[in-house]
mmCIF file of C-alpha atoms in Angstrom:
data_model
loop_
_atom_site.group_PDB
_atom_site.id
_atom_site.type_symbol
_atom_site.label_atom_id
_atom_site.label_comp_id
_atom_site.label_asym_id
_atom_site.label_seq_id
_atom_site.Cartn_x
_atom_site.Cartn_y
_atom_site.Cartn_z
ATOM 1 C CA MET A 24 -35.545 -27.351 20.919
ATOM 2 C CA LYS A 25 -35.999 -25.451 24.151
ATOM 3 C CA ASN A 26 -34.239 -22.088 24.224
ATOM 4 C CA ASP A 27 -32.155 -22.384 27.384
ATOM 5 C CA TYR A 28 -29.678 -19.712 26.331
ATOM 6 C CA GLN A 29 -29.773 -16.848 28.827
ATOM 7 C CA PRO A 30 -28.402 -13.638 27.268
ATOM 8 C CA PRO A 31 -27.159 -10.842 29.518
ATOM 9 C CA ARG A 32 -30.037 -8.541 30.377
ATOM 10 C CA THR A 33 -29.600 -4.787 30.223
ATOM 11 C CA ASN A 34 -27.681 -4.251 33.440
ATOM 12 C CA MET A 35 -28.961 -1.592 35.844
ATOM 13 C CA THR A 36 -25.349 -0.836 36.833
ATOM 14 C CA SER A 37 -24.406 0.106 33.269
ATOM 15 C CA GLN A 38 -27.468 2.345 32.992
ATOM 16 C CA VAL A 39 -26.522 4.065 36.251
ATOM 17 C CA ILE A 40 -22.977 4.665 34.962
ATOM 18 C CA LEU A 41 -24.255 6.203 31.736
ATOM 19 C CA GLY A 42 -26.759 8.341 33.630
ATOM 20 C CA LEU A 43 -24.049 9.640 35.949
ATOM 21 C CA LEU A 44 -21.836 10.405 32.933
ATOM 22 C CA VAL A 45 -24.558 12.537 31.318
ATOM 23 C CA ILE A 46 -25.260 14.341 34.617
ATOM 24 C CA GLY A 47 -21.528 14.934 35.118
ATOM 25 C CA MET A 48 -21.149 16.441 31.654
ATOM 26 C CA GLY A 49 -24.106 18.725 32.303
ATOM 27 C CA LEU A 50 -22.619 19.903 35.596
ATOM 28 C CA LEU A 51 -19.269 20.626 33.925
ATOM 29 C CA PHE A 52 -20.899 22.831 31.283
ATOM 30 C CA LEU A 53 -22.999 24.553 33.960
ATOM 31 C CA LEU A 54 -19.922 25.339 36.064
ATOM 32 C CA ASP A 55 -18.162 26.644 32.957
ATOM 33 C CA ASN A 56 -21.101 28.951 32.168
ATOM 34 C CA LEU A 57 -20.944 30.238 35.757
ATOM 35 C CA ASP A 58 -17.187 30.901 35.396
ATOM 36 C CA ILE A 59 -16.470 28.515 38.269
ATOM 37 C CA LEU A 60 -14.574 25.915 36.223
ATOM 38 C CA ASP A 61 -12.416 26.164 33.130
ATOM 39 C CA MET A 62 -13.721 23.561 30.690
ATOM 40 C CA HIS A 63 -10.385 23.464 28.866
ATOM 41 C CA ARG A 64 -8.904 21.807 31.943
ATOM 42 C CA ALA A 65 -11.896 19.526 32.341
ATOM 43 C CA PHE A 66 -11.641 18.325 28.729
ATOM 44 C CA SER A 67 -8.040 17.292 29.372
ATOM 45 C CA PHE A 68 -9.518 14.254 31.112
ATOM 46 C CA TRP A 69 -11.379 13.038 28.002
ATOM 47 C CA PRO A 70 -9.706 9.567 28.266
ATOM 48 C CA MET A 71 -12.210 8.902 31.062
ATOM 49 C CA VAL A 72 -14.614 8.133 28.213
ATOM 50 C CA PHE A 73 -12.681 4.901 27.566
ATOM 51 C CA ILE A 74 -13.032 3.953 31.233
ATOM 52 C CA VAL A 75 -16.786 4.588 31.219
ATOM 53 C CA VAL A 76 -17.347 2.722 27.938
ATOM 54 C CA GLY A 77 -15.201 -0.197 29.091
ATOM 55 C CA THR A 78 -17.083 -0.392 32.387
ATOM 56 C CA VAL A 79 -20.411 -0.430 30.535
ATOM 57 C CA LYS A 80 -19.147 -3.299 28.389
ATOM 58 C CA LEU A 81 -17.977 -5.231 31.459
ATOM 59 C CA CYS A 82 -21.399 -4.800 33.063
ATOM 60 C CA ASP A 83 -23.254 -5.884 29.939
ATOM 61 C CA THR A 84 -21.435 -8.981 28.703
ATOM 62 C CA ALA A 85 -21.603 -12.699 29.408
ATOM 63 C CA THR A 86 -18.642 -13.888 27.302
ATOM 64 C CA PRO A 87 -14.883 -14.037 28.035
ATOM 65 C CA GLY A 88 -14.180 -12.070 24.834
ATOM 66 C CA GLY A 89 -16.561 -9.318 25.893
ATOM 67 C CA ARG A 90 -14.942 -9.050 29.308
ATOM 68 C CA LEU A 91 -11.540 -8.873 27.664
ATOM 69 C CA VAL A 92 -12.667 -6.058 25.341
ATOM 70 C CA GLY A 93 -14.089 -4.145 28.296
ATOM 71 C CA GLY A 94 -10.878 -4.616 30.242
ATOM 72 C CA ILE A 95 -8.790 -3.345 27.316
ATOM 73 C CA LEU A 96 -10.888 -0.183 27.027
ATOM 74 C CA VAL A 97 -10.668 0.462 30.761
ATOM 75 C CA GLY A 98 -6.906 -0.138 30.714
ATOM 76 C CA ILE A 99 -6.329 2.306 27.847
ATOM 77 C CA GLY A 100 -8.455 4.919 29.604
ATOM 78 C CA VAL A 101 -6.566 4.506 32.879
ATOM 79 C CA LEU A 102 -3.156 4.795 31.211
ATOM 80 C CA LEU A 103 -4.142 7.890 29.200
ATOM 81 C CA THR A 104 -5.672 9.524 32.291
ATOM 82 C CA LEU A 105 -2.548 8.881 34.355
ATOM 83 C CA ASP A 106 -0.514 10.424 31.554
ATOM 84 C CA ARG A 107 -2.734 13.525 31.612
ATOM 85 C CA MET A 108 -2.126 13.770 35.361
ATOM 86 C CA ASP A 109 1.670 13.561 34.756
ATOM 87 C CA ILE A 110 1.913 10.424 36.879
ATOM 88 C CA ILE A 111 3.287 8.256 34.085
ATOM 89 C CA GLU A 112 4.569 8.800 30.556
ATOM 90 C CA PHE A 113 2.179 7.295 28.023
ATOM 91 C CA SER A 114 1.327 8.225 24.441
ATOM 92 C CA TRP A 115 -0.889 7.076 21.591
ATOM 93 C CA ARG A 116 2.153 5.409 20.042
ATOM 94 C CA ALA A 117 1.895 2.819 22.814
ATOM 95 C CA VAL A 118 -1.863 2.363 22.380
ATOM 96 C CA TRP A 119 -1.664 0.620 19.010
ATOM 97 C CA PRO A 120 0.734 -2.151 20.166
ATOM 98 C CA LEU A 121 -1.462 -2.677 23.231
ATOM 99 C CA ALA A 122 -4.525 -2.837 21.002
ATOM 100 C CA LEU A 123 -2.834 -5.463 18.822
ATOM 101 C CA ILE A 124 -1.921 -7.478 21.915
ATOM 102 C CA GLY A 125 -5.525 -7.234 23.086
ATOM 103 C CA LEU A 126 -6.807 -8.294 19.661
ATOM 104 C CA GLY A 127 -4.533 -11.323 19.748
ATOM 105 C CA ALA A 128 -5.793 -12.174 23.233
ATOM 106 C CA VAL A 129 -9.405 -11.953 22.027
ATOM 107 C CA MET A 130 -8.572 -14.312 19.152
ATOM 108 C CA LEU A 131 -6.977 -16.811 21.551
ATOM 109 C CA VAL A 132 -9.972 -16.693 23.884
ATOM 110 C CA LYS A 133 -12.370 -17.244 20.980
ATOM 111 C CA ALA A 134 -10.233 -20.061 19.595
ATOM 112 C CA ALA A 135 -10.245 -21.840 22.962
ATOM 113 C CA ARG A 136 -13.986 -21.301 23.357
ATOM 114 C CA GLY A 137 -14.592 -22.518 19.808
ATOM 115 C CA ARG A 138 -12.777 -25.767 20.522
ATOM 116 C CA ARG A 139 -14.916 -26.323 23.619
ATOM 117 C CA LEU A 140 -18.111 -25.674 21.651
ATOM 118 C CA LEU A 141 -16.999 -28.000 18.857
ATOM 119 C CA ALA A 142 -16.183 -30.731 21.358
ATOM 120 C CA GLY A 143 -19.636 -30.440 22.912
ATOM 121 C CA SER A 144 -21.674 -30.050 19.741
ATOM 122 C CA SER A 145 -23.655 -32.657 17.891
ATOM 123 C CA LYS A 146 -24.330 -33.166 14.203
ATOM 124 C CA ASP A 147 -27.064 -30.507 14.131
ATOM 125 C CA GLY A 148 -24.498 -27.758 14.700
ATOM 126 C CA ILE A 149 -25.347 -26.495 18.192
ATOM 127 C CA ALA A 150 -22.199 -24.358 18.124
ATOM 128 C CA ASP A 151 -23.908 -22.078 15.561
ATOM 129 C CA ASP A 152 -27.088 -21.726 17.618
ATOM 130 C CA VAL A 153 -25.355 -19.141 19.834
ATOM 131 C CA ILE A 154 -23.081 -16.556 18.199
ATOM 132 C CA ASP A 155 -20.153 -14.625 19.672
ATOM 133 C CA SER A 156 -18.603 -12.203 17.150
ATOM 134 C CA THR A 157 -16.064 -9.432 17.815
ATOM 135 C CA ALA A 158 -14.483 -6.851 15.479
ATOM 136 C CA ILE A 159 -11.718 -4.528 16.739
ATOM 137 C CA MET A 160 -10.263 -2.005 14.296
ATOM 138 C CA GLY A 161 -11.397 -4.136 11.395
ATOM 139 C CA GLY A 162 -14.320 -5.852 9.709
ATOM 140 C CA PHE A 163 -16.066 -9.129 10.437
ATOM 141 C CA GLU A 164 -18.585 -10.870 8.163
ATOM 142 C CA ARG A 165 -20.323 -14.091 9.118
ATOM 143 C CA ARG A 166 -23.149 -16.217 7.748
ATOM 144 C CA VAL A 167 -25.177 -18.289 10.198
ATOM 145 C CA THR A 168 -27.512 -21.089 9.058
ATOM 146 C CA SER A 169 -28.633 -22.566 12.372
ATOM 147 C CA GLN A 170 -32.155 -23.978 12.295
ATOM 148 C CA ALA A 171 -32.585 -23.433 16.050
ATOM 149 C CA PHE A 172 -31.038 -20.003 16.541
ATOM 150 C CA ARG A 173 -31.029 -18.831 20.167
ATOM 151 C CA GLY A 174 -29.090 -15.518 20.126
ATOM 152 C CA GLY A 175 -25.651 -14.411 21.263
ATOM 153 C CA GLU A 176 -23.401 -11.394 21.458
ATOM 154 C CA ILE A 177 -21.836 -9.038 18.873
ATOM 155 C CA THR A 178 -19.117 -6.484 19.683
ATOM 156 C CA ALA A 179 -17.658 -3.879 17.318
ATOM 157 C CA VAL A 180 -14.978 -1.450 18.553
ATOM 158 C CA MET A 181 -13.613 0.908 15.887
ATOM 159 C CA GLY A 182 -14.699 -1.667 13.340
ATOM 160 C CA GLY A 183 -17.720 -3.320 11.772
ATOM 161 C CA CYS A 184 -19.632 -6.592 12.087
ATOM 162 C CA SER A 185 -21.984 -7.968 9.448
ATOM 163 C CA LEU A 186 -24.132 -10.971 10.340
ATOM 164 C CA ASP A 187 -26.175 -12.721 7.631
ATOM 165 C CA MET A 188 -28.853 -14.880 9.259
ATOM 166 C CA ARG A 189 -31.274 -15.105 6.317
ATOM 167 C CA GLY A 190 -30.715 -18.860 6.267
ATOM 168 C CA CYS A 191 -31.475 -19.196 9.990
ATOM 169 C CA ALA A 192 -34.661 -20.322 11.688
ATOM 170 C CA ILE A 193 -36.197 -19.678 15.089
ATOM 171 C CA GLN A 194 -38.525 -22.253 16.572
ATOM 172 C CA PRO A 195 -42.204 -21.131 16.381
ATOM 173 C CA LEU A 196 -43.417 -19.218 19.452
ATOM 174 C CA ASP A 197 -39.782 -18.813 20.486
ATOM 175 C CA GLU A 198 -37.532 -15.776 20.950
ATOM 176 C CA ALA A 199 -33.848 -15.172 20.175
ATOM 177 C CA VAL A 200 -31.915 -12.369 21.873
ATOM 178 C CA ILE A 201 -28.746 -10.749 20.517
ATOM 179 C CA ASN A 202 -26.787 -8.469 22.832
ATOM 180 C CA VAL A 203 -24.911 -5.827 20.802
ATOM 181 C CA PHE A 204 -22.186 -3.356 21.745
ATOM 182 C CA THR A 205 -20.576 -0.931 19.331
ATOM 183 C CA PHE A 206 -18.141 1.888 20.091
ATOM 184 C CA TRP A 207 -16.964 3.952 17.110
ATOM 185 C CA GLY A 208 -18.183 1.158 14.873
ATOM 186 C CA GLY A 209 -21.194 -0.411 13.195
ATOM 187 C CA ILE A 210 -23.197 -3.632 13.253
ATOM 188 C CA THR A 211 -25.433 -4.903 10.432
ATOM 189 C CA ILE A 212 -27.791 -7.835 10.958
ATOM 190 C CA LYS A 213 -29.732 -9.468 8.110
ATOM 191 C CA CYS A 214 -32.624 -11.664 9.198
ATOM 192 C CA PRO A 215 -35.390 -13.696 7.488
ATOM 193 C CA PRO A 216 -38.613 -11.864 6.486
ATOM 194 C CA ASP A 217 -40.789 -13.946 8.841
ATOM 195 C CA TRP A 218 -39.002 -12.679 11.976
ATOM 196 C CA THR A 219 -40.401 -9.895 14.142
ATOM 197 C CA VAL A 220 -37.577 -7.554 15.187
ATOM 198 C CA VAL A 221 -37.758 -5.808 18.555
ATOM 199 C CA LEU A 222 -35.157 -3.106 19.249
ATOM 200 C CA GLN A 223 -34.430 -2.500 22.935
ATOM 201 C CA GLY A 224 -31.020 -0.849 22.528
ATOM 202 C CA THR A 225 -29.665 2.372 24.010
ATOM 203 C CA PRO A 226 -28.054 4.757 21.476
ATOM 204 C CA ILE A 227 -25.516 7.286 22.781
ATOM 205 C CA MET A 228 -24.516 9.674 19.995
ATOM 206 C CA GLY A 229 -25.331 6.723 17.767
ATOM 207 C CA GLY A 230 -28.417 4.943 16.501
ATOM 208 C CA PHE A 231 -30.499 1.781 16.153
ATOM 209 C CA GLU A 232 -32.405 1.345 12.882
ATOM 210 C CA ASP A 233 -34.957 -1.289 11.907
ATOM 211 C CA LYS A 234 -35.312 -1.637 8.122
ATOM 212 C CA THR A 235 -37.201 -4.928 8.159
ATOM 213 C CA MET A 236 -40.677 -5.480 6.741
ATOM 214 C CA ALA A 237 -43.526 -6.459 9.053
ATOM 215 C CA PRO A 238 -43.999 -10.271 9.063
ATOM 216 C CA PRO A 239 -47.442 -11.885 8.670
ATOM 217 C CA ASP A 240 -47.388 -13.015 12.312
ATOM 218 C CA GLY A 241 -45.276 -12.527 15.435
ATOM 219 C CA SER A 242 -44.510 -16.151 16.217
ATOM 220 C CA LYS A 243 -40.741 -15.682 15.732
ATOM 221 C CA ARG A 244 -39.097 -12.780 17.562
ATOM 222 C CA LEU A 245 -35.568 -11.429 17.376
ATOM 223 C CA VAL A 246 -34.787 -9.046 20.238
ATOM 224 C CA ILE A 247 -31.807 -6.693 19.881
ATOM 225 C CA ARG A 248 -30.441 -5.299 23.159
ATOM 226 C CA GLY A 249 -27.313 -3.365 24.081
ATOM 227 C CA TYR A 250 -25.545 -0.087 23.330
ATOM 228 C CA ALA A 251 -24.518 1.913 20.263
ATOM 229 C CA ILE A 252 -21.963 4.493 21.448
ATOM 230 C CA MET A 253 -20.928 6.838 18.644
ATOM 231 C CA GLY A 254 -21.838 4.023 16.290
ATOM 232 C CA GLY A 255 -24.829 2.359 14.666
ATOM 233 C CA VAL A 256 -26.801 -0.875 14.610
ATOM 234 C CA GLU A 257 -28.923 -1.722 11.566
ATOM 235 C CA VAL A 258 -31.313 -4.660 11.168
ATOM 236 C CA ARG A 259 -32.800 -5.486 7.763
ATOM 237 C CA ASN A 260 -34.163 -8.277 5.601
#
């Protein structure tokens, strides 16, 4: 089967945003050391982190669920920032109900998308060839047994995702790409021993770890792309 799935490539816009964030933090500390700026006041705008992380997710996703998660993070960051600026009254007590509403919206989007995939799939289970898993403030475990795996997207926000693909297969001389995004969470991927794993992720106060054994040949490649922000991504056999 030809791999016509086109995963989202690492977006230059998201890299620019992260680069500007690091430069901005460095400038803030420099101005504090020069007694030009009081960092205590600067740190009062820490909710901007949610806006930056949400924007990175929006720039690096190709699924409706991913865009919804990015929008939720941006929305929470905007509301908390406006509260810090005394423009509106908003507290963490309101964040949890909004997060639950967002989680329900993600479930509805995935349910609708799942019905469309099921309607368009054949007996060989094409719907499992491309994955789309999301965990928000909770855990998600899934086993995939597709014999023509093509890749997909995994998102973990304040939660964990575990994907068992040891029963999967990639067509010889083919490549599957999984786009990952974790923020205050973790992602674990188990793959067959004959797959070559290539990590192309960007860790930010987090990490990517490859615990797989080297296969006898490189005819089957699994490429892991994306971001681990204050979280971790682990791939093992």
